[in-house]
């Protein structure tokens, strides 16, 4: 009887081991996934604010980064006839260590869904700030039950321009030196005249520091307000108008009718909804066997913010949301052309729309935090100067006492 119980127990343990091994093997087996590649490699890309300056960058704006998403099955083969939905988010907000564009931190930069006959979706996107971007990707089959849908979150980290750290270090050294010099002067033995609360050199130094602090605060706030006013003047009905587009927003050509619609204006840090539709000019039926090329260009400096090439959905439409991170007019151009194997062949044509983008000044809290950091560096230098002067004075007094003795 005891032998039978032991045999039964061993059998149960073996069964559980087999089941557990099968579960572990299933969990470790390859699963359908989405692969992300960039061109150029992300470690060779600089944020937008560092590109066009001759001090920090090349002096010109670089093309946007190509983001290529490839949906593959468990064997690593591309999934055919898929639909890919991409949402691109910027790095989370951090008021203590902000980027040059704090308004776009923690926002949705892009939201687009496109058909992927070969399982690949490719967009070109200018990345405005440093940090870790999050890509939320959903892949579904165009044919029902062709494969299991995929939900995946990917990340890419854009490094900061190394020259910024160098120049920031130089600025810190200068501020420390100013504070050190002030502390050295204040810490010296200086006679106080009757009716004075501090020696004249100390009073002059403190007055100068106060004037510099007030001037810095005024400069930060006034420059931000002027920038905001300048961008507000570019809005319709508020001064400078957006230049008209050389192409219409809707056009009928070669038996097709195409229309670009959506938000007529945008604000920095907020997504704008846009849509292009293609239909038969006679029957008004949606046309799907075409290729759409979308390009968004900033008009002041003529750099490309976003580009995409794909096919419309079953309703002949392509809908997307994109965020504008520069308060300047932008041009949105959509070109339609025939697919290579399509029955309908025609000459490509374009529709376009110029939209104003309202700039937003950095929050007051961000400006005050930055000013506090710089003031704190000066105070650290001031305290260090006082300590060094006090130490030197103590040593000098001790040496004098010894000599007298």
Short mmCIF file of C-alpha atoms in Angstrom, two decimals:
data_model
loop_
_atom_site.label_atom_id
_atom_site.label_comp_id
_atom_site.label_asym_id
_atom_site.label_seq_id
_atom_site.Cartn_x
_atom_site.Cartn_y
_atom_site.Cartn_z
CA UNK A 1 0.00 0.00 0.00
CA UNK A 2 2.83 2.37 0.81
CA UNK A 3 4.58 1.51 -2.46
CA UNK A 4 1.36 2.30 -4.36
CA UNK A 5 1.06 5.74 -2.71
CA UNK A 6 4.67 6.58 -3.51
CA UNK A 7 4.17 5.53 -7.15
CA UNK A 8 1.04 7.70 -7.38
CA UNK A 9 2.85 10.68 -5.88
CA UNK A 10 5.76 10.28 -8.28
CA UNK A 11 3.33 10.06 -11.19
CA UNK A 12 1.60 13.30 -10.16
CA UNK A 13 4.97 15.07 -9.82
CA UNK A 14 6.07 13.87 -13.27
CA UNK A 15 2.79 15.02 -14.81
CA UNK A 16 3.10 18.48 -13.24
CA UNK A 17 6.70 18.69 -14.44
CA UNK A 18 5.69 17.85 -18.00
CA UNK A 19 2.89 20.45 -17.95
CA UNK A 20 5.18 23.09 -16.45
CA UNK A 21 7.89 22.35 -19.01
CA UNK A 22 5.35 22.66 -21.82
CA UNK A 23 4.13 26.00 -20.48
CA UNK A 24 7.66 27.37 -20.15
CA UNK A 25 8.50 26.20 -23.65
CA UNK A 26 5.37 27.84 -25.02
CA UNK A 27 6.19 31.09 -23.25
CA UNK A 28 9.73 31.09 -24.62
CA UNK A 29 8.75 30.17 -28.17
CA UNK A 30 8.87 32.98 -30.74
CA UNK A 31 5.76 35.14 -30.93
CA UNK A 32 4.48 37.48 -33.64
CA UNK A 33 6.03 40.89 -33.14
CA UNK A 34 6.84 44.28 -34.67
CA UNK A 35 10.40 45.25 -35.51
CA UNK A 36 11.56 48.87 -35.53
CA UNK A 37 14.49 50.21 -37.54
CA UNK A 38 15.53 53.79 -38.16
CA UNK A 39 17.48 55.47 -40.93
CA UNK A 40 19.89 56.93 -40.02
CA UNK A 41 20.56 55.01 -36.78
CA UNK A 42 19.02 56.84 -33.87
CA UNK A 43 22.39 57.43 -32.18
CA UNK A 44 23.39 59.54 -35.20
CA UNK A 45 20.30 61.79 -35.02
CA UNK A 46 20.15 65.15 -33.25
CA UNK A 47 17.07 66.89 -31.87
CA UNK A 48 15.60 69.58 -34.09
CA UNK A 49 16.70 72.52 -31.92
CA UNK A 50 20.38 71.54 -32.28
CA UNK A 51 20.46 70.98 -36.02
CA UNK A 52 20.35 74.33 -37.74
CA UNK A 53 22.63 76.35 -35.48
CA UNK A 54 26.19 76.81 -36.71
CA UNK A 55 27.46 76.49 -33.13
CA UNK A 56 25.64 73.30 -32.13
CA UNK A 57 24.87 71.68 -35.47
CA UNK A 58 25.64 71.62 -39.16
CA UNK A 59 24.01 74.95 -39.94
CA UNK A 60 21.18 73.37 -41.91
CA UNK A 61 18.14 71.23 -41.17
CA UNK A 62 18.59 67.51 -41.72
CA UNK A 63 15.92 65.32 -43.34
CA UNK A 64 13.43 63.68 -40.96
CA UNK A 65 14.19 60.28 -39.47
CA UNK A 66 12.77 57.25 -41.28
CA UNK A 67 10.84 55.01 -38.88
CA UNK A 68 10.25 51.56 -40.40
CA UNK A 69 7.87 49.12 -38.70
CA UNK A 70 7.83 45.51 -39.87
CA UNK A 71 5.19 43.06 -38.59
CA UNK A 72 6.44 39.45 -38.57
CA UNK A 73 4.97 36.10 -37.50
CA UNK A 74 6.48 33.59 -35.07
CA UNK A 75 8.86 32.33 -37.78
CA UNK A 76 10.10 35.84 -38.58
CA UNK A 77 8.23 36.06 -41.88
CA UNK A 78 6.47 39.28 -42.85
CA UNK A 79 2.74 39.35 -42.24
CA UNK A 80 0.84 40.04 -45.44
CA UNK A 81 -2.26 42.22 -45.85
CA UNK A 82 -2.03 43.91 -42.47
CA UNK A 83 -3.21 47.21 -41.10
CA UNK A 84 -0.79 49.02 -38.80
CA UNK A 85 -1.83 51.71 -36.35
CA UNK A 86 1.06 53.82 -35.02
CA UNK A 87 0.98 56.31 -32.14
CA UNK A 88 4.22 58.17 -31.40
CA UNK A 89 4.65 59.90 -28.02
CA UNK A 90 7.45 62.23 -26.89
CA UNK A 91 9.39 61.82 -23.64
CA UNK A 92 7.42 62.35 -20.40
CA UNK A 93 7.25 65.81 -18.86
CA UNK A 94 10.02 66.72 -16.43
CA UNK A 95 9.78 70.33 -15.19
CA UNK A 96 13.12 70.05 -13.37
CA UNK A 97 15.15 69.09 -16.45
CA UNK A 98 13.25 70.39 -19.44
CA UNK A 99 14.19 70.34 -23.10
CA UNK A 100 14.23 73.35 -25.44
CA UNK A 101 10.57 72.63 -26.31
CA UNK A 102 8.90 71.87 -22.94
CA UNK A 103 5.43 72.32 -24.46
CA UNK A 104 5.76 69.14 -26.55
CA UNK A 105 7.00 66.96 -23.69
CA UNK A 106 4.58 64.17 -22.82
CA UNK A 107 2.42 64.72 -25.91
CA UNK A 108 1.34 62.64 -28.89
CA UNK A 109 3.52 63.53 -31.86
CA UNK A 110 1.83 61.35 -34.48
CA UNK A 111 -1.22 59.11 -34.87
CA UNK A 112 -1.62 57.32 -38.19
CA UNK A 113 -3.15 54.09 -39.45
CA UNK A 114 -2.26 52.67 -42.84
CA UNK A 115 -2.62 49.52 -44.89
CA UNK A 116 0.52 47.40 -45.05
CA UNK A 117 0.24 44.81 -47.87
CA UNK A 118 3.79 43.61 -47.13
CA UNK A 119 3.52 44.06 -43.37
CA UNK A 120 5.59 47.25 -43.38
CA UNK A 121 4.69 50.80 -42.41
CA UNK A 122 7.19 53.59 -42.98
CA UNK A 123 6.98 57.23 -41.94
CA UNK A 124 9.44 60.09 -41.89
CA UNK A 125 9.26 62.19 -38.74
CA UNK A 126 11.34 65.06 -37.41
CA UNK A 127 12.05 64.45 -33.72
CA UNK A 128 12.04 67.80 -31.87
CA UNK A 129 13.53 66.98 -28.47
CA UNK A 130 15.89 64.57 -26.75
CA UNK A 131 14.72 61.66 -24.62
CA UNK A 132 12.90 58.36 -24.95
CA UNK A 133 10.04 58.24 -27.44
CA UNK A 134 7.31 55.63 -27.10
CA UNK A 135 5.71 53.93 -30.11
CA UNK A 136 2.43 52.15 -29.49
CA UNK A 137 1.77 49.80 -32.42
CA UNK A 138 -1.37 47.78 -33.19
CA UNK A 139 -1.36 45.32 -36.10
CA UNK A 140 -4.61 43.80 -37.37
CA UNK A 141 -5.37 41.68 -40.45
CA UNK A 142 -7.18 43.15 -43.45
CA UNK A 143 -8.75 39.71 -43.95
CA UNK A 144 -10.65 38.52 -40.89
CA UNK A 145 -8.85 35.86 -38.80
CA UNK A 146 -5.82 35.79 -41.12
CA UNK A 147 -3.57 36.13 -38.04
CA UNK A 148 -3.80 37.11 -34.41
CA UNK A 149 -3.70 40.88 -33.81
CA UNK A 150 -0.50 42.29 -32.30
CA UNK A 151 -0.27 44.96 -29.61
CA UNK A 152 3.27 46.13 -28.87
CA UNK A 153 5.04 49.12 -27.32
CA UNK A 154 8.43 50.07 -28.70
CA UNK A 155 10.86 52.75 -27.58
CA UNK A 156 13.68 54.74 -29.12
CA UNK A 157 16.00 57.11 -27.28
CA UNK A 158 17.25 60.25 -28.97
CA UNK A 159 20.52 61.48 -27.41
CA UNK A 160 21.24 65.12 -26.67
CA UNK A 161 23.82 67.02 -28.68
CA UNK A 162 27.14 66.56 -26.86
CA UNK A 163 28.13 70.18 -27.55
CA UNK A 164 25.28 71.35 -25.33
CA UNK A 165 26.86 69.67 -22.33
CA UNK A 166 30.17 71.35 -23.14
CA UNK A 167 28.67 74.82 -23.39
CA UNK A 168 26.59 74.23 -20.28
CA UNK A 169 29.78 73.31 -18.41
CA UNK A 170 31.44 76.51 -19.60
CA UNK A 171 28.44 78.54 -18.38
CA UNK A 172 28.53 76.82 -14.99
CA UNK A 173 32.25 77.61 -14.63
CA UNK A 174 31.62 81.29 -15.47
CA UNK A 175 28.77 81.56 -12.94
CA UNK A 176 30.84 79.82 -10.26
CA UNK A 177 33.72 82.20 -10.92
CA UNK A 178 31.42 85.22 -10.58
CA UNK A 179 30.10 83.91 -7.27
CA UNK A 180 33.59 82.95 -6.10
CA UNK A 181 34.89 86.43 -6.84
CA UNK A 182 31.97 88.02 -5.03
CA UNK A 183 32.45 85.82 -1.98
CA UNK A 184 36.16 86.60 -1.92
CA UNK A 185 35.44 90.34 -1.98
CA UNK A 186 32.68 90.17 0.64
CA UNK A 187 34.74 87.98 2.94
CA UNK A 188 37.64 90.44 3.13
CA UNK A 189 38.25 92.68 6.12
CA UNK A 190 36.89 96.03 5.09
CA UNK A 191 36.23 99.01 7.36
CA UNK A 192 32.64 100.08 7.88
CA UNK A 193 32.11 103.80 7.93
CA UNK A 194 29.75 105.38 10.47
CA UNK A 195 26.11 105.03 9.36
CA UNK A 196 26.86 102.17 6.92
CA UNK A 197 25.52 98.66 7.34
CA UNK A 198 28.21 97.16 5.07
CA UNK A 199 31.44 98.25 3.40
CA UNK A 200 31.10 100.14 0.13
CA UNK A 201 32.60 97.33 -2.02
CA UNK A 202 30.18 94.82 -0.53
CA UNK A 203 27.21 97.10 -1.14
CA UNK A 204 28.29 97.69 -4.74
CA UNK A 205 28.73 93.97 -5.33
CA UNK A 206 25.36 93.06 -3.87
CA UNK A 207 23.68 95.83 -5.88
CA UNK A 208 25.32 94.56 -9.03
CA UNK A 209 24.15 91.00 -8.37
CA UNK A 210 20.60 92.20 -7.78
CA UNK A 211 20.62 94.21 -11.01
CA UNK A 212 21.96 91.23 -12.96
CA UNK A 213 19.31 88.91 -11.48
CA UNK A 214 16.50 91.35 -12.28
CA UNK A 215 17.83 91.89 -15.82
CA UNK A 216 18.07 88.13 -16.40
CA UNK A 217 14.53 87.59 -15.16
CA UNK A 218 13.19 90.40 -17.34
CA UNK A 219 15.10 89.13 -20.38
CA UNK A 220 13.77 85.58 -19.99
CA UNK A 221 10.17 86.70 -19.60
CA UNK A 222 10.16 89.49 -22.19
CA UNK A 223 11.84 87.34 -24.86
CA UNK A 224 9.29 84.59 -24.28
CA UNK A 225 6.37 87.04 -24.46
CA UNK A 226 7.74 88.62 -27.64
CA UNK A 227 8.08 85.19 -29.21
CA UNK A 228 4.50 84.37 -28.26
CA UNK A 229 3.27 87.68 -29.68
CA UNK A 230 5.19 87.09 -32.90
CA UNK A 231 3.56 83.70 -33.37
CA UNK A 232 0.15 85.11 -32.52
CA UNK A 233 0.59 87.74 -35.23
CA UNK A 234 0.87 84.96 -37.81
CA UNK A 235 -2.67 83.78 -37.07
CA UNK A 236 -5.42 84.79 -39.54
CA UNK A 237 -6.98 88.12 -38.72
CA UNK A 238 -4.17 89.06 -36.31
CA UNK A 239 -1.65 90.75 -38.58
CA UNK A 240 0.63 88.78 -40.87
CA UNK A 241 -1.36 86.25 -42.90
CA UNK A 242 -0.36 82.74 -43.87
CA UNK A 243 0.88 82.65 -47.48
CA UNK A 244 -1.73 81.11 -49.80
CA UNK A 245 -1.02 77.67 -51.19
CA UNK A 246 -0.06 77.41 -54.85
CA UNK A 247 -2.28 74.31 -55.16
CA UNK A 248 -5.97 73.87 -54.32
CA UNK A 249 -7.21 71.83 -51.36
CA UNK A 250 -9.58 69.88 -53.62
CA UNK A 251 -9.17 69.02 -57.27
CA UNK A 252 -10.88 67.00 -59.99
CA UNK A 253 -8.49 65.56 -62.57
CA UNK A 254 -8.42 62.62 -64.99
CA UNK A 255 -11.66 61.15 -63.67
CA UNK A 256 -10.64 61.40 -60.01
CA UNK A 257 -11.69 63.77 -57.25
CA UNK A 258 -9.32 64.37 -54.33
CA UNK A 259 -9.90 66.57 -51.29
CA UNK A 260 -7.68 67.53 -48.38
CA UNK A 261 -9.61 68.53 -45.24
CA UNK A 262 -9.24 68.81 -41.49
CA UNK A 263 -8.25 71.46 -38.97
CA UNK A 264 -7.66 74.86 -40.52
CA UNK A 265 -5.19 75.87 -37.81
CA UNK A 266 -3.03 74.27 -35.16
CA UNK A 267 -1.34 75.05 -31.85
CA UNK A 268 2.08 73.92 -30.74
CA UNK A 269 1.80 70.89 -28.46
CA UNK A 270 -1.65 69.84 -29.68
CA UNK A 271 -2.41 67.33 -32.46
CA UNK A 272 -4.21 68.50 -35.59
CA UNK A 273 -6.59 66.15 -37.42
CA UNK A 274 -6.16 65.87 -41.18
CA UNK A 275 -7.74 63.73 -43.89
CA UNK A 276 -7.45 63.17 -47.63
CA UNK A 277 -10.07 61.33 -49.67
CA UNK A 278 -10.03 60.03 -53.26
CA UNK A 279 -13.15 59.10 -55.21
CA UNK A 280 -14.37 58.57 -58.75
CA UNK A 281 -15.45 61.91 -60.22
CA UNK A 282 -18.50 60.39 -61.96
CA UNK A 283 -19.79 57.78 -59.54
CA UNK A 284 -18.44 59.29 -56.28
CA UNK A 285 -17.32 55.79 -55.31
CA UNK A 286 -14.13 55.55 -53.22
CA UNK A 287 -10.91 54.76 -55.07
CA UNK A 288 -8.42 52.50 -53.30
CA UNK A 289 -5.94 51.37 -55.98
CA UNK A 290 -3.83 54.54 -55.68
CA UNK A 291 -0.76 55.66 -53.77
CA UNK A 292 -0.84 58.74 -51.55
CA UNK A 293 2.29 60.73 -50.68
CA UNK A 294 1.93 63.17 -47.77
CA UNK A 295 4.54 65.84 -47.00
CA UNK A 296 4.35 68.47 -44.24
CA UNK A 297 6.85 71.33 -44.60
CA UNK A 298 7.62 74.24 -42.29
CA UNK A 299 7.47 77.30 -44.56
CA UNK A 300 9.76 79.77 -42.74
CA UNK A 301 12.88 77.61 -43.00
CA UNK A 302 11.63 75.03 -45.52
CA UNK A 303 12.31 71.84 -43.54
CA UNK A 304 10.19 68.69 -43.68
CA UNK A 305 8.40 67.81 -40.44
CA UNK A 306 6.54 64.68 -41.59
CA UNK A 307 6.22 62.48 -44.67
CA UNK A 308 4.30 59.29 -45.45
CA UNK A 309 3.57 57.15 -48.48
CA UNK A 310 0.76 54.57 -48.47
CA UNK A 311 -2.62 53.52 -49.78
CA UNK A 312 -6.07 54.72 -48.68
CA UNK A 313 -8.47 52.53 -46.73
CA UNK A 314 -11.56 50.82 -48.10
CA UNK A 315 -13.39 54.16 -48.05
CA UNK A 316 -10.72 55.83 -50.19
CA UNK A 317 -9.50 57.89 -47.22
CA UNK A 318 -6.29 58.42 -45.29
CA UNK A 319 -6.73 59.99 -41.85
CA UNK A 320 -3.97 61.02 -39.48
CA UNK A 321 -3.13 63.32 -36.57
CA UNK A 322 0.16 65.15 -36.30
CA UNK A 323 1.53 67.59 -33.79
CA UNK A 324 3.19 70.83 -34.87
CA UNK A 325 6.08 71.82 -32.60
CA UNK A 326 7.16 75.04 -34.33
CA UNK A 327 4.95 78.12 -34.27
CA UNK A 328 5.19 78.94 -37.97
CA UNK A 329 2.99 78.32 -41.05
CA UNK A 330 3.18 74.80 -42.47
CA UNK A 331 2.34 73.45 -45.89
CA UNK A 332 0.62 70.08 -46.27
CA UNK A 333 0.92 68.57 -49.75
CA UNK A 334 -0.68 65.29 -50.82
CA UNK A 335 0.14 63.68 -54.16
CA UNK A 336 -1.92 60.86 -55.63
CA UNK A 337 -0.58 58.42 -58.20
CA UNK A 338 -1.58 55.01 -59.59
CA UNK A 339 -0.37 51.74 -58.18
CA UNK A 340 1.99 49.84 -60.45
CA UNK A 341 -0.43 46.98 -61.14
CA UNK A 342 -3.65 49.02 -61.10
CA UNK A 343 -6.05 49.05 -64.03
CA UNK A 344 -6.55 52.80 -63.73
CA UNK A 345 -3.43 54.64 -64.86
CA UNK A 346 -3.09 58.46 -64.76
CA UNK A 347 -0.60 61.26 -64.25
CA UNK A 348 0.00 62.06 -60.56
CA UNK A 349 -1.47 65.33 -59.27
CA UNK A 350 -1.48 67.17 -55.95
CA UNK A 351 -3.67 69.03 -53.50
CA UNK A 352 -2.28 71.24 -50.74
CA UNK A 353 -3.20 73.47 -47.84
CA UNK A 354 -1.20 76.01 -45.81
CA UNK A 355 -2.21 76.19 -42.16
CA UNK A 356 -1.08 78.58 -39.39
CA UNK A 357 0.47 77.19 -36.24
CA UNK A 358 0.17 79.22 -33.04
CA UNK A 359 3.28 79.26 -30.89
CA UNK A 360 3.10 78.76 -27.13
CA UNK A 361 5.60 80.33 -24.73
CA UNK A 362 7.24 78.09 -22.11
CA UNK A 363 5.36 78.07 -18.78
CA UNK A 364 6.43 80.61 -16.18
CA UNK A 365 7.33 77.79 -13.79
CA UNK A 366 9.88 76.42 -16.26
CA UNK A 367 11.51 79.82 -16.68
CA UNK A 368 11.68 80.39 -12.92
CA UNK A 369 13.17 76.94 -12.33
CA UNK A 370 15.90 77.62 -14.89
CA UNK A 371 16.63 81.00 -13.32
CA UNK A 372 16.75 79.36 -9.88
CA UNK A 373 19.36 76.88 -11.09
CA UNK A 374 21.62 79.63 -12.40
CA UNK A 375 21.14 81.70 -9.25
CA UNK A 376 21.93 78.66 -7.12
CA UNK A 377 25.21 78.13 -8.99
CA UNK A 378 26.20 81.74 -8.26
CA UNK A 379 25.30 81.31 -4.57
CA UNK A 380 27.41 78.15 -4.36
CA UNK A 381 30.33 80.08 -5.79
CA UNK A 382 29.64 82.93 -3.35
CA UNK A 383 29.71 80.57 -0.35
CA UNK A 384 32.87 78.93 -1.63
CA UNK A 385 34.52 82.35 -2.00
CA UNK A 386 33.51 83.30 1.54
CA UNK A 387 34.93 80.02 2.91
CA UNK A 388 38.22 80.43 1.07
CA UNK A 389 38.59 84.06 2.17
CA UNK A 390 37.77 83.17 5.76
CA UNK A 391 40.27 80.31 5.71
CA UNK A 392 42.99 82.55 4.28
CA UNK A 393 42.20 85.30 6.80
CA UNK A 394 42.39 82.82 9.67
CA UNK A 395 45.76 81.52 8.52
CA UNK A 396 47.07 85.07 8.06
CA UNK A 397 45.91 86.05 11.57
CA UNK A 398 47.47 82.94 13.08
CA UNK A 399 50.79 83.63 11.36
CA UNK A 400 50.73 87.25 12.54
CA UNK A 401 50.07 86.23 16.14
CA UNK A 402 52.95 83.78 16.05
CA UNK A 403 55.28 86.42 14.67
CA UNK A 404 54.27 88.85 17.38
CA UNK A 405 54.83 86.26 20.07
#
